[in-house]
Structure formats: C-alpha cells, structure tokens
Amino acid sequence: MELNGGSVVAMVGKNCVAIASDLRLGNQALTIATNFEKTFPITDRIIIGLPGLATDVITLKERFRYRVNMYTIKEGREIEPETFAHLVSSTLYERRFGPFFVEPVIAGLTKPSEGSVPFIAGTDLIGCLTLPKDFVVSGTASDKLFGMAESLWEPDLGPEELFETISQTLMNAVDRDAFSGWGAVVHVITPDKVITRTLKGRMD
Amino acid sequence: MEAISHAGTVMGVLAKDGVVLAAEKKVTGKLLDLSIAKEGGYGGSGEKIFLLNNNVVAGVAGLTADANSLINYARQAAQRHLFSFNEDIPVEQLAQRLCDLKQGYTQYGGLRPFGVSLLYAGYDPHYQFQLYHSDPSGNYSGWKATCIGANNGTAQSLLKQEYKDGLSTEEAIALTIKIMSKTMDSTTLSSEKLEFSTLTLDPTTKQPLAKIYKPAEIDALLAKHGIEKKEDDVAMAS
Amino acid sequence: MECSFALVGKGYVLVAADTTAARSIVKMKSDEDKTKVLSPHLVMTYSGEPGDTVQFAEYIERNIRLQHMRNNHELRPQSSAAWIRRTLADSLRSRHPYSVNLLLGGYDEATSTPHLYWIDYLGTIASVPYAAHGYGSYFALSTLDRYHNPAASLEEGLRTLRRCIDEVANRMAIGVGKFKVRVVDKDGAREVELPPSVSVA
C-alpha cells in the first residue's frame, strides 16, 4: 500500500452519494505521476475507488469492467450496487492466498424505481465487505480520513453540501499524508447525473 | 445455407456518419410473450439484432440457436480484446474472430457448421464506420450496403439502384425502410415484424453509440417515414 | 548506473537510454542499445535485470510486429501500452516474473497525438508528459519539472533532454556514459543526435 500511495473516501448524503480520490502515483517517496485517478465508473450510478498497489488497481479496474460488461449484456440491464459489491468481494476472495493489494470502496445509488437509495461499501484486500451507514475510508491516509470524516460528516446532506464535506475531508487528510495528495477528483452521484470536479490541493 | 435463405431479411446500409441495420422478424404470434423483451436494457426483442460490443451491432439470419451461441462467442471475444488492449475491438477483427470459428466447423468432420450469416455494423478509429457480412463457411467481406436472408436478391438489386455514396444516416434510414417495406413478405410494416438499429457517434463524446430501437420507437420511425399500409398500396397502384 | 528519460513535445516524443552494459562494478560495454523500435510509430527504452530485459523486449517487439502484420495496421500506442502492461502484470504473478522497466513513446496516427507511458516491472502504468527510470530519475524529474514544455519544438526538447543528462552526469557518483536518443513523430521513429552540452556553471 505504501509503494504507490493513494487514498479514497466515500460518503452518504440525502438521495446522493459522493466518492473522491487523490491523484498521486508514487514509487515510494518519488512522485511519478499526478494524474492517477483511483475512482472508476462502473455504471451511470456506481463508482468504485481502488487505492493500493497501482498495478493491481489497473488490473482490477479492467477485470471489473470485463465482468460488469458481460453481466450487462447478458442480463440486458445494469448491475445494482449491492450485487456489484458482492462481485468485488468474490473477485478478491478468489485470490485469498495471493491477494491483490487493493482495498476497494464502492459508492452507488439503487435504481430510481427502488427509490435511489444511497449505497456505500468497503472491503479489505481479500474481499471482506463492510457496509457502514455514513462513510468509508481507504488508502494510505485512511487513519487521517477517519478523523476528518468523523468530525465533518452529518446525515442528510444535499449534493452540494456533500461535495464540500467530502472535499474538505479528503484535502485535509491527504495534507498530513506524504503518500497521498497532488490534487483530487470528486464525484457526487445524484439520481439524474454524476457531478465530477477536479480539485487542486497543496501541489507538493 | 438453406435455412438462411428462408430466414428473415437483414439489411445493412453504410452512411458517411453512421450505419443502419434492419431485420425482419419471422416468428410472431399473439401468444408469444414479449413482455420481458419490451423492457430490455438495449431495446429490441433480441431475436435478430444484437449488441456485440460498444461499437458493433450485428444482425443474424439462420438457425437461431446457432446464432445465440455465436453472439455469445462474439461478445466474449470483444470483451477479451478490451481486456488485453484497453480498446474496443476493431470491427474487422471481430468479424475475423467469428469467421475463424465458423471456418473450423467446415474443416473438421463429425460436426455440422453454424447455419448462420451475420451482418456487422460497427465503428473503429482505423476505418471509421464499417459494414461486414459473414457466411457459414467463414468467408467475410465489407459492404456499402447489403442484405441477407429471404428475398436478399431483390433487396440487393434495389440497393444497387438506389444507393448513393456519401449518404447521411437519416437518408440511410429512409432508404432502409423503403426497401425493407418493398421486399418483406408481409404488407404491413410494424414493430411486430421489424427490428431496427443504428450505429453513430455520440455528438458530445465522439464515442460510438449503438441504438437498438424499442418497439414504440420503430412504430414512430415508420410513421415518420410514412410507411403505413395504405400509402404502400397507393404506391403499388401508381 | 542504468537510467532512461523521455519527454513529450509538440507532436513528438523523445526517448533516451544510457548505453552502458555493466556487471557489478565493471563496465563491459559502452555502446549497448537499450531502446527498441517496436513499430513505425512506437519506440521503447528498457532497463532492469540483465537477461530479462533483452528477452522481454524481443518478445514485445515480435508480438507488436505480429499484430501489425495480421491486421494491416499498427496497434495504437494506447493499446500497445495496455497489452505490454498486461504482459508484465501477468508475469509478476507467475513463477518467474520479468523484472523490466520501460518507457514507451508512440505517435497515434488516428488522433495525431504523441503519447508517453511510464511502465515498471510490476505492471504499473502512467501516462505522463515526461518520465525517467533508474537512479537518474531522482535528478532528472526535478530538472524536467522546471524545464519541460509540452509545446516545445524538437530542438527545444533535445536541449531539455541534454540538461537532464548533464544534471545526472554532474550529480551521480558514477559516470553514466553516452546516451542513445530516439524521436517518434508523424514521420515515424528515428535516431537523433543530442546537442552538445552547455556548461551549467
């Protein structure tokens, strides 16, 4: 986890969810790239965040894309957040004794006919799911993210308030982490659209 | 080959900014339950026209069971390519994959070949919009406009007369509907008898956009192009 | 000490690799080409475990060539990079992983844009404006942070590259020797000469 660095956080709001990641890709203390997003859209209503070993981040992104595409095309409908979370979990557990070094975070909304209910989940590197009601943190700044999220998050935030809360949480947490930072990307998923904004932070 | 010549017609027309695919459905009946198909994520009834990948739609003519197996193979091949190369599979390569499989069954004894012809409408950055046809032997070829299935001879000669280079997608849609209405066995053209799809570029993202029309959209399209029973009769009388 | 650099300019990518083949503290060769032209618009530098490097580079080279012949067109830089990455990522979890680091420069004819990828032996990939591998990266990346200009002409790009090499030569405890430089642009890949070094006071 400390080889490439990187952090992700997801939060629940009122009829919306937010997920954000930093942009750094490092090789131990050396920064290689500052455009490395760790969040990946799965459907119009689900985004996965994958902090951890960068090679596994990319491999898993591609594996999930493969499996979700086959699911979508065969079922003739998009995958639901909870179903996807279990897909993530089983994909990781397949490698129980030689794991991918990634701790995913999933954020999504259920389909409108089921009330666009916010869904967030986190798993450890072998796919053990946790389903909190408030927020999920992961990555090299996860301890700092816990502190920030714990103090800033409150229930029933609207999309714009949630955006502000998650942005402040992530930016202030990664400023205290040498392995994360170099700006961030924030997505807020609402029933009718995904709001994506790129943030500049302390670019050092 | 015999089965294909009796199968519902599938027609493809290449335009400068898109490809159009239309297919005639054969199996219909009041008792056939299409309620699930109507809600389907990709539209269409899933009988003749299938989405193979983001950038390719295919129309099939022949044995339905064989076709389903080929469609599944194509979808997996396309996803494997995406997985290895992080790009949508080039249309010709996808056609090649299927043809390699089909050719295999003509060479080894004991098994029968796939009794399916396909039309592939697709887009890739190398050759932009493309239309391919493949037959059960594993031959494939690229076309500006072509037709497979029942009455394909009539349709092809009509296409030959009416096709012009540099058509727009709208014009190609009109041409397709016009010729389909002339060649199909039934006199009435409606969503019960027709499947329809287009492949264009999304105006904002410039990514390929496959659209398989839902039954209601087909009826709307037919109404827009004035293909209804009465007008057809008038045209024939004149 | 092995090191390689690369940078993107206006419509081109420059890649450079040192030409020293060393074993332990002994310099065995000073004209080893650690770059490869994979297809008309794709070049790569490679470094890492001796033995693995050449073996892996040739494997990549042949496969990219095969793709070119089968499909009558070049594999695009994005797709080549993705395929090379997959090969390394698969190899990482095999019984004997290749330990090879690459810089991949290519020109995409479909969109007329240059692309540069930093790839390491783990299968990590990053699309970057400039990149370096080896101990040289600790000096060169800072130099490139300061002097890199994505809209630079080829002459300007070569001068920036020269600065990097001079900086590394200046600061490195061990001499780095000569560099092999290749450029790839719309006209394809070719070797270029570095401008003479300007004394950095």
PDB file of N, CA, C and O in Angstrom, chain C residues 75-142:
ATOM      1  N   LEU C  75      -0.789  -1.317 -34.172  1.00  0.00           N
ATOM      2  CA  LEU C  75      -1.514  -1.238 -32.913  1.00  0.00           C
ATOM      3  C   LEU C  75      -1.284   0.167 -32.368  1.00  0.00           C
ATOM      4  O   LEU C  75      -0.162   0.658 -32.392  1.00  0.00           O
ATOM      5  N   ARG C  76      -2.340   0.826 -31.893  1.00  0.00           N
ATOM      6  CA  ARG C  76      -2.182   2.206 -31.420  1.00  0.00           C
ATOM      7  C   ARG C  76      -1.355   2.227 -30.123  1.00  0.00           C
ATOM      8  O   ARG C  76      -1.321   1.233 -29.392  1.00  0.00           O
ATOM      9  N   PRO C  77      -0.712   3.369 -29.828  1.00  0.00           N
ATOM     10  CA  PRO C  77       0.135   3.429 -28.627  1.00  0.00           C
ATOM     11  C   PRO C  77      -0.617   3.040 -27.353  1.00  0.00           C
ATOM     12  O   PRO C  77      -0.088   2.283 -26.528  1.00  0.00           O
ATOM     13  N   GLN C  78      -1.869   3.537 -27.204  1.00  0.00           N
ATOM     14  CA  GLN C  78      -2.667   3.219 -26.014  1.00  0.00           C
ATOM     15  C   GLN C  78      -2.828   1.710 -25.876  1.00  0.00           C
ATOM     16  O   GLN C  78      -2.689   1.143 -24.781  1.00  0.00           O
ATOM     17  N   SER C  79      -3.153   1.060 -27.001  1.00  0.00           N
ATOM     18  CA  SER C  79      -3.420  -0.368 -26.968  1.00  0.00           C
ATOM     19  C   SER C  79      -2.136  -1.160 -26.765  1.00  0.00           C
ATOM     20  O   SER C  79      -2.121  -2.159 -26.041  1.00  0.00           O
ATOM     21  N   SER C  80      -1.055  -0.708 -27.409  1.00  0.00           N
ATOM     22  CA  SER C  80       0.232  -1.371 -27.217  1.00  0.00           C
ATOM     23  C   SER C  80       0.621  -1.298 -25.751  1.00  0.00           C
ATOM     24  O   SER C  80       1.044  -2.294 -25.155  1.00  0.00           O
ATOM     25  N   ALA C  81       0.471  -0.104 -25.165  1.00  0.00           N
ATOM     26  CA  ALA C  81       0.843   0.098 -23.765  1.00  0.00           C
ATOM     27  C   ALA C  81       0.022  -0.818 -22.876  1.00  0.00           C
ATOM     28  O   ALA C  81       0.556  -1.459 -21.963  1.00  0.00           O
ATOM     29  N   ALA C  82      -1.279  -0.898 -23.149  1.00  0.00           N
ATOM     30  CA  ALA C  82      -2.158  -1.742 -22.330  1.00  0.00           C
ATOM     31  C   ALA C  82      -1.753  -3.207 -22.443  1.00  0.00           C
ATOM     32  O   ALA C  82      -1.734  -3.930 -21.437  1.00  0.00           O
ATOM     33  N   TRP C  83      -1.388  -3.618 -23.656  1.00  0.00           N
ATOM     34  CA  TRP C  83      -1.006  -5.017 -23.851  1.00  0.00           C
ATOM     35  C   TRP C  83       0.320  -5.339 -23.156  1.00  0.00           C
ATOM     36  O   TRP C  83       0.462  -6.372 -22.494  1.00  0.00           O
ATOM     37  N   ILE C  84       1.278  -4.420 -23.273  1.00  0.00           N
ATOM     38  CA  ILE C  84       2.579  -4.623 -22.620  1.00  0.00           C
ATOM     39  C   ILE C  84       2.398  -4.676 -21.101  1.00  0.00           C
ATOM     40  O   ILE C  84       2.961  -5.519 -20.415  1.00  0.00           O
ATOM     41  N   ARG C  85       1.554  -3.775 -20.599  1.00  0.00           N
ATOM     42  CA  ARG C  85       1.287  -3.750 -19.169  1.00  0.00           C
ATOM     43  C   ARG C  85       0.676  -5.066 -18.699  1.00  0.00           C
ATOM     44  O   ARG C  85       1.084  -5.638 -17.706  1.00  0.00           O
ATOM     45  N   ARG C  86      -0.286  -5.534 -19.463  1.00  0.00           N
ATOM     46  CA  ARG C  86      -0.929  -6.798 -19.092  1.00  0.00           C
ATOM     47  C   ARG C  86       0.093  -7.924 -19.043  1.00  0.00           C
ATOM     48  O   ARG C  86       0.114  -8.724 -18.107  1.00  0.00           O
ATOM     49  N   THR C  87       0.999  -7.956 -20.043  1.00  0.00           N
ATOM     50  CA  THR C  87       2.026  -8.989 -20.092  1.00  0.00           C
ATOM     51  C   THR C  87       2.887  -8.946 -18.825  1.00  0.00           C
ATOM     52  O   THR C  87       3.177  -9.980 -18.227  1.00  0.00           O
ATOM     53  N   LEU C  88       3.273  -7.731 -18.422  1.00  0.00           N
ATOM     54  CA  LEU C  88       4.093  -7.594 -17.212  1.00  0.00           C
ATOM     55  C   LEU C  88       3.307  -7.944 -15.958  1.00  0.00           C
ATOM     56  O   LEU C  88       3.831  -8.593 -15.049  1.00  0.00           O
ATOM     57  N   ALA C  89       2.052  -7.513 -15.890  1.00  0.00           N
ATOM     58  CA  ALA C  89       1.232  -7.768 -14.706  1.00  0.00           C
ATOM     59  C   ALA C  89       0.994  -9.269 -14.556  1.00  0.00           C
ATOM     60  O   ALA C  89       1.017  -9.800 -13.443  1.00  0.00           O
ATOM     61  N   ASP C  90       0.763  -9.957 -15.686  1.00  0.00           N
ATOM     62  CA  ASP C  90       0.595 -11.410 -15.628  1.00  0.00           C
ATOM     63  C   ASP C  90       1.886 -12.082 -15.189  1.00  0.00           C
ATOM     64  O   ASP C  90       1.881 -13.016 -14.391  1.00  0.00           O
ATOM     65  N   SER C  91       3.002 -11.564 -15.731  1.00  0.00           N
ATOM     66  CA  SER C  91       4.306 -12.144 -15.414  1.00  0.00           C
ATOM     67  C   SER C  91       4.654 -11.961 -13.933  1.00  0.00           C
ATOM     68  O   SER C  91       5.266 -12.835 -13.320  1.00  0.00           O
ATOM     69  N   LEU C  92       4.211 -10.834 -13.361  1.00  0.00           N
ATOM     70  CA  LEU C  92       4.518 -10.540 -11.953  1.00  0.00           C
ATOM     71  C   LEU C  92       4.027 -11.664 -11.043  1.00  0.00           C
ATOM     72  O   LEU C  92       4.683 -12.017 -10.067  1.00  0.00           O
ATOM     73  N   ARG C  93       2.854 -12.220 -11.366  1.00  0.00           N
ATOM     74  CA  ARG C  93       2.293 -13.264 -10.500  1.00  0.00           C
ATOM     75  C   ARG C  93       2.537 -14.667 -11.055  1.00  0.00           C
ATOM     76  O   ARG C  93       1.789 -15.593 -10.767  1.00  0.00           O
ATOM     77  N   SER C  94       3.588 -14.790 -11.889  1.00  0.00           N
ATOM     78  CA  SER C  94       3.943 -16.112 -12.408  1.00  0.00           C
ATOM     79  C   SER C  94       5.134 -16.647 -11.612  1.00  0.00           C
ATOM     80  O   SER C  94       5.631 -15.982 -10.706  1.00  0.00           O
ATOM     81  N   ARG C  95       5.591 -17.834 -11.984  1.00  0.00           N
ATOM     82  CA  ARG C  95       6.673 -18.449 -11.215  1.00  0.00           C
ATOM     83  C   ARG C  95       7.991 -17.693 -11.384  1.00  0.00           C
ATOM     84  O   ARG C  95       8.782 -17.588 -10.461  1.00  0.00           O
ATOM     85  N   HIS C  96       8.198 -17.162 -12.612  1.00  0.00           N
ATOM     86  CA  HIS C  96       9.403 -16.374 -12.814  1.00  0.00           C
ATOM     87  C   HIS C  96       9.067 -15.033 -13.471  1.00  0.00           C
ATOM     88  O   HIS C  96       9.000 -14.930 -14.683  1.00  0.00           O
ATOM     89  N   PRO C  97       8.879 -13.997 -12.663  1.00  0.00           N
ATOM     90  CA  PRO C  97       8.495 -12.700 -13.239  1.00  0.00           C
ATOM     91  C   PRO C  97       9.657 -12.038 -13.973  1.00  0.00           C
ATOM     92  O   PRO C  97      10.811 -12.181 -13.566  1.00  0.00           O
ATOM     93  N   TYR C  98       9.335 -11.341 -15.057  1.00  0.00           N
ATOM     94  CA  TYR C  98      10.332 -10.488 -15.716  1.00  0.00           C
ATOM     95  C   TYR C  98      10.538  -9.273 -14.846  1.00  0.00           C
ATOM     96  O   TYR C  98       9.570  -8.709 -14.345  1.00  0.00           O
ATOM     97  N   SER C  99      11.779  -8.845 -14.672  1.00  0.00           N
ATOM     98  CA  SER C  99      11.941  -7.582 -13.961  1.00  0.00           C
ATOM     99  C   SER C  99      12.535  -6.566 -14.925  1.00  0.00           C
ATOM    100  O   SER C  99      13.744  -6.442 -15.082  1.00  0.00           O
ATOM    101  N   VAL C 100      11.640  -5.901 -15.620  1.00  0.00           N
ATOM    102  CA  VAL C 100      11.998  -4.952 -16.675  1.00  0.00           C
ATOM    103  C   VAL C 100      11.174  -3.678 -16.512  1.00  0.00           C
ATOM    104  O   VAL C 100       9.970  -3.740 -16.283  1.00  0.00           O
ATOM    105  N   ASN C 101      11.853  -2.536 -16.607  1.00  0.00           N
ATOM    106  CA  ASN C 101      11.168  -1.242 -16.561  1.00  0.00           C
ATOM    107  C   ASN C 101      11.215  -0.600 -17.938  1.00  0.00           C
ATOM    108  O   ASN C 101      12.249  -0.630 -18.600  1.00  0.00           O
ATOM    109  N   LEU C 102      10.110   0.004 -18.343  1.00  0.00           N
ATOM    110  CA  LEU C 102      10.021   0.526 -19.706  1.00  0.00           C
ATOM    111  C   LEU C 102       9.561   1.975 -19.752  1.00  0.00           C
ATOM    112  O   LEU C 102       8.825   2.437 -18.884  1.00  0.00           O
ATOM    113  N   LEU C 103       9.985   2.666 -20.792  1.00  0.00           N
ATOM    114  CA  LEU C 103       9.371   3.937 -21.178  1.00  0.00           C
ATOM    115  C   LEU C 103       8.903   3.727 -22.605  1.00  0.00           C
ATOM    116  O   LEU C 103       9.689   3.313 -23.464  1.00  0.00           O
ATOM    117  N   LEU C 104       7.643   3.965 -22.845  1.00  0.00           N
ATOM    118  CA  LEU C 104       7.072   3.684 -24.157  1.00  0.00           C
ATOM    119  C   LEU C 104       6.599   4.992 -24.788  1.00  0.00           C
ATOM    120  O   LEU C 104       5.768   5.693 -24.210  1.00  0.00           O
ATOM    121  N   GLY C 105       7.164   5.313 -25.935  1.00  0.00           N
ATOM    122  CA  GLY C 105       6.766   6.544 -26.635  1.00  0.00           C
ATOM    123  C   GLY C 105       6.137   6.185 -27.958  1.00  0.00           C
ATOM    124  O   GLY C 105       6.662   5.349 -28.689  1.00  0.00           O
ATOM    125  N   GLY C 106       5.021   6.815 -28.283  1.00  0.00           N
ATOM    126  CA  GLY C 106       4.367   6.499 -29.547  1.00  0.00           C
ATOM    127  C   GLY C 106       3.613   7.685 -30.106  1.00  0.00           C
ATOM    128  O   GLY C 106       3.303   8.630 -29.376  1.00  0.00           O
ATOM    129  N   TYR C 107       3.350   7.614 -31.406  1.00  0.00           N
ATOM    130  CA  TYR C 107       2.561   8.651 -32.046  1.00  0.00           C
ATOM    131  C   TYR C 107       1.302   7.999 -32.602  1.00  0.00           C
ATOM    132  O   TYR C 107       1.400   7.050 -33.379  1.00  0.00           O
ATOM    133  N   ASP C 108       0.144   8.485 -32.154  1.00  0.00           N
ATOM    134  CA  ASP C 108      -1.119   7.909 -32.600  1.00  0.00           C
ATOM    135  C   ASP C 108      -1.570   8.590 -33.886  1.00  0.00           C
ATOM    136  O   ASP C 108      -1.898   9.770 -33.884  1.00  0.00           O
ATOM    137  N   GLU C 109      -1.562   7.821 -34.978  1.00  0.00           N
ATOM    138  CA  GLU C 109      -1.928   8.403 -36.267  1.00  0.00           C
ATOM    139  C   GLU C 109      -3.421   8.707 -36.370  1.00  0.00           C
ATOM    140  O   GLU C 109      -3.824   9.599 -37.106  1.00  0.00           O
ATOM    141  N   ALA C 110      -4.240   7.954 -35.607  1.00  0.00           N
ATOM    142  CA  ALA C 110      -5.691   8.173 -35.683  1.00  0.00           C
ATOM    143  C   ALA C 110      -6.083   9.538 -35.128  1.00  0.00           C
ATOM    144  O   ALA C 110      -7.010  10.173 -35.615  1.00  0.00           O
ATOM    145  N   THR C 111      -5.368  10.002 -34.082  1.00  0.00           N
ATOM    146  CA  THR C 111      -5.736  11.284 -33.483  1.00  0.00           C
ATOM    147  C   THR C 111      -4.624  12.320 -33.609  1.00  0.00           C
ATOM    148  O   THR C 111      -4.758  13.433 -33.112  1.00  0.00           O
ATOM    149  N   SER C 112      -3.506  11.947 -34.261  1.00  0.00           N
ATOM    150  CA  SER C 112      -2.352  12.832 -34.440  1.00  0.00           C
ATOM    151  C   SER C 112      -1.838  13.388 -33.118  1.00  0.00           C
ATOM    152  O   SER C 112      -1.627  14.595 -32.981  1.00  0.00           O
ATOM    153  N   THR C 113      -1.667  12.511 -32.137  1.00  0.00           N
ATOM    154  CA  THR C 113      -1.133  12.970 -30.855  1.00  0.00           C
ATOM    155  C   THR C 113      -0.009  12.046 -30.391  1.00  0.00           C
ATOM    156  O   THR C 113      -0.061  10.840 -30.631  1.00  0.00           O
ATOM    157  N   PRO C 114       1.005  12.647 -29.727  1.00  0.00           N
ATOM    158  CA  PRO C 114       2.062  11.816 -29.153  1.00  0.00           C
ATOM    159  C   PRO C 114       1.644  11.289 -27.781  1.00  0.00           C
ATOM    160  O   PRO C 114       0.850  11.926 -27.094  1.00  0.00           O
ATOM    161  N   HIS C 115       2.142  10.127 -27.424  1.00  0.00           N
ATOM    162  CA  HIS C 115       1.815   9.531 -26.121  1.00  0.00           C
ATOM    163  C   HIS C 115       3.087   8.995 -25.472  1.00  0.00           C
ATOM    164  O   HIS C 115       3.949   8.459 -26.152  1.00  0.00           O
ATOM    165  N   LEU C 116       3.165   9.152 -24.154  1.00  0.00           N
ATOM    166  CA  LEU C 116       4.298   8.603 -23.416  1.00  0.00           C
ATOM    167  C   LEU C 116       3.791   7.838 -22.201  1.00  0.00           C
ATOM    168  O   LEU C 116       2.933   8.332 -21.471  1.00  0.00           O
ATOM    169  N   TYR C 117       4.304   6.643 -22.011  1.00  0.00           N
ATOM    170  CA  TYR C 117       3.887   5.818 -20.872  1.00  0.00           C
ATOM    171  C   TYR C 117       5.092   5.390 -20.047  1.00  0.00           C
ATOM    172  O   TYR C 117       6.108   4.955 -20.596  1.00  0.00           O
ATOM    173  N   TRP C 118       4.934   5.532 -18.756  1.00  0.00           N
ATOM    174  CA  TRP C 118       5.925   5.039 -17.786  1.00  0.00           C
ATOM    175  C   TRP C 118       5.421   3.693 -17.293  1.00  0.00           C
ATOM    176  O   TRP C 118       4.301   3.588 -16.795  1.00  0.00           O
ATOM    177  N   ILE C 119       6.190   2.649 -17.470  1.00  0.00           N
ATOM    178  CA  ILE C 119       5.759   1.307 -17.075  1.00  0.00           C
ATOM    179  C   ILE C 119       6.859   0.663 -16.233  1.00  0.00           C
ATOM    180  O   ILE C 119       8.028   0.732 -16.608  1.00  0.00           O
ATOM    181  N   ASP C 120       6.506   0.085 -15.091  1.00  0.00           N
ATOM    182  CA  ASP C 120       7.537  -0.595 -14.304  1.00  0.00           C
ATOM    183  C   ASP C 120       7.319  -2.106 -14.288  1.00  0.00           C
ATOM    184  O   ASP C 120       6.337  -2.597 -14.856  1.00  0.00           O
ATOM    185  N   TYR C 121       8.219  -2.834 -13.645  1.00  0.00           N
ATOM    186  CA  TYR C 121       8.190  -4.302 -13.701  1.00  0.00           C
ATOM    187  C   TYR C 121       6.964  -4.898 -13.027  1.00  0.00           C
ATOM    188  O   TYR C 121       6.648  -6.070 -13.238  1.00  0.00           O
ATOM    189  N   LEU C 122       6.268  -4.107 -12.206  1.00  0.00           N
ATOM    190  CA  LEU C 122       5.062  -4.616 -11.543  1.00  0.00           C
ATOM    191  C   LEU C 122       3.862  -4.578 -12.476  1.00  0.00           C
ATOM    192  O   LEU C 122       2.831  -5.189 -12.202  1.00  0.00           O
ATOM    193  N   GLY C 123       4.006  -3.824 -13.560  1.00  0.00           N
ATOM    194  CA  GLY C 123       2.873  -3.623 -14.450  1.00  0.00           C
ATOM    195  C   GLY C 123       2.136  -2.335 -14.135  1.00  0.00           C
ATOM    196  O   GLY C 123       1.003  -2.137 -14.538  1.00  0.00           O
ATOM    197  N   THR C 124       2.791  -1.446 -13.391  1.00  0.00           N
ATOM    198  CA  THR C 124       2.215  -0.133 -13.141  1.00  0.00           C
ATOM    199  C   THR C 124       2.363   0.687 -14.409  1.00  0.00           C
ATOM    200  O   THR C 124       3.422   0.668 -15.036  1.00  0.00           O
ATOM    201  N   ILE C 125       1.321   1.401 -14.790  1.00  0.00           N
ATOM    202  CA  ILE C 125       1.428   2.229 -15.979  1.00  0.00           C
ATOM    203  C   ILE C 125       0.919   3.624 -15.654  1.00  0.00           C
ATOM    204  O   ILE C 125      -0.024   3.791 -14.896  1.00  0.00           O
ATOM    205  N   ALA C 126       1.605   4.637 -16.210  1.00  0.00           N
ATOM    206  CA  ALA C 126       1.145   6.002 -16.046  1.00  0.00           C
ATOM    207  C   ALA C 126       1.371   6.744 -17.351  1.00  0.00           C
ATOM    208  O   ALA C 126       2.426   6.593 -17.973  1.00  0.00           O
ATOM    209  N   SER C 127       0.365   7.478 -17.775  1.00  0.00           N
ATOM    210  CA  SER C 127       0.500   8.309 -18.964  1.00  0.00           C
ATOM    211  C   SER C 127       0.997   9.667 -18.497  1.00  0.00           C
ATOM    212  O   SER C 127       0.339  10.317 -17.692  1.00  0.00           O
ATOM    213  N   VAL C 128       2.174  10.059 -18.945  1.00  0.00           N
ATOM    214  CA  VAL C 128       2.838  11.227 -18.361  1.00  0.00           C
ATOM    215  C   VAL C 128       3.432  12.139 -19.437  1.00  0.00           C
ATOM    216  O   VAL C 128       3.688  11.694 -20.558  1.00  0.00           O
ATOM    217  N   PRO C 129       3.671  13.431 -19.090  1.00  0.00           N
ATOM    218  CA  PRO C 129       4.325  14.330 -20.040  1.00  0.00           C
ATOM    219  C   PRO C 129       5.838  14.104 -20.104  1.00  0.00           C
ATOM    220  O   PRO C 129       6.483  14.418 -21.095  1.00  0.00           O
ATOM    221  N   TYR C 130       6.430  13.621 -19.021  1.00  0.00           N
ATOM    222  CA  TYR C 130       7.858  13.282 -19.010  1.00  0.00           C
ATOM    223  C   TYR C 130       8.088  12.206 -17.966  1.00  0.00           C
ATOM    224  O   TYR C 130       7.312  12.082 -17.014  1.00  0.00           O
ATOM    225  N   ALA C 131       9.129  11.416 -18.156  1.00  0.00           N
ATOM    226  CA  ALA C 131       9.317  10.262 -17.284  1.00  0.00           C
ATOM    227  C   ALA C 131      10.772   9.865 -17.226  1.00  0.00           C
ATOM    228  O   ALA C 131      11.572  10.238 -18.095  1.00  0.00           O
ATOM    229  N   ALA C 132      11.140   9.104 -16.199  1.00  0.00           N
ATOM    230  CA  ALA C 132      12.503   8.602 -16.074  1.00  0.00           C
ATOM    231  C   ALA C 132      12.507   7.327 -15.256  1.00  0.00           C
ATOM    232  O   ALA C 132      11.636   7.117 -14.417  1.00  0.00           O
ATOM    233  N   HIS C 133      13.469   6.476 -15.532  1.00  0.00           N
ATOM    234  CA  HIS C 133      13.677   5.267 -14.747  1.00  0.00           C
ATOM    235  C   HIS C 133      15.109   5.247 -14.221  1.00  0.00           C
ATOM    236  O   HIS C 133      15.996   5.854 -14.810  1.00  0.00           O
ATOM    237  N   GLY C 134      15.336   4.518 -13.152  1.00  0.00           N
ATOM    238  CA  GLY C 134      16.680   4.362 -12.615  1.00  0.00           C
ATOM    239  C   GLY C 134      17.041   5.478 -11.644  1.00  0.00           C
ATOM    240  O   GLY C 134      16.223   6.362 -11.357  1.00  0.00           O
ATOM    241  N   TYR C 135      18.271   5.433 -11.149  1.00  0.00           N
ATOM    242  CA  TYR C 135      18.706   6.462 -10.192  1.00  0.00           C
ATOM    243  C   TYR C 135      18.631   7.846 -10.806  1.00  0.00           C
ATOM    244  O   TYR C 135      18.437   8.843 -10.110  1.00  0.00           O
ATOM    245  N   GLY C 136      18.812   7.929 -12.118  1.00  0.00           N
ATOM    246  CA  GLY C 136      18.742   9.212 -12.813  1.00  0.00           C
ATOM    247  C   GLY C 136      17.428   9.927 -12.589  1.00  0.00           C
ATOM    248  O   GLY C 136      17.354  11.156 -12.642  1.00  0.00           O
ATOM    249  N   SER C 137      16.356   9.157 -12.302  1.00  0.00           N
ATOM    250  CA  SER C 137      15.041   9.781 -12.161  1.00  0.00           C
ATOM    251  C   SER C 137      15.003  10.765 -10.992  1.00  0.00           C
ATOM    252  O   SER C 137      14.283  11.751 -11.042  1.00  0.00           O
ATOM    253  N   TYR C 138      15.806  10.494  -9.936  1.00  0.00           N
ATOM    254  CA  TYR C 138      15.787  11.398  -8.780  1.00  0.00           C
ATOM    255  C   TYR C 138      16.275  12.789  -9.135  1.00  0.00           C
ATOM    256  O   TYR C 138      15.866  13.777  -8.544  1.00  0.00           O
ATOM    257  N   PHE C 139      17.187  12.876 -10.109  1.00  0.00           N
ATOM    258  CA  PHE C 139      17.676  14.197 -10.533  1.00  0.00           C
ATOM    259  C   PHE C 139      16.853  14.722 -11.704  1.00  0.00           C
ATOM    260  O   PHE C 139      16.471  15.883 -11.740  1.00  0.00           O
ATOM    261  N   ALA C 140      16.610  13.836 -12.675  1.00  0.00           N
ATOM    262  CA  ALA C 140      16.015  14.281 -13.933  1.00  0.00           C
ATOM    263  C   ALA C 140      14.591  14.794 -13.768  1.00  0.00           C
ATOM    264  O   ALA C 140      14.202  15.769 -14.405  1.00  0.00           O
ATOM    265  N   LEU C 141      13.795  14.145 -12.900  1.00  0.00           N
ATOM    266  CA  LEU C 141      12.404  14.586 -12.764  1.00  0.00           C
ATOM    267  C   LEU C 141      12.321  16.020 -12.257  1.00  0.00           C
ATOM    268  O   LEU C 141      11.467  16.789 -12.686  1.00  0.00           O
ATOM    269  N   SER C 142      13.236  16.393 -11.350  1.00  0.00           N
ATOM    270  CA  SER C 142      13.236  17.779 -10.857  1.00  0.00           C
ATOM    271  C   SER C 142      13.596  18.730 -11.989  1.00  0.00           C
ATOM    272  O   SER C 142      12.985  19.784 -12.155  1.00  0.00           O
TER     273      SER C 142
END
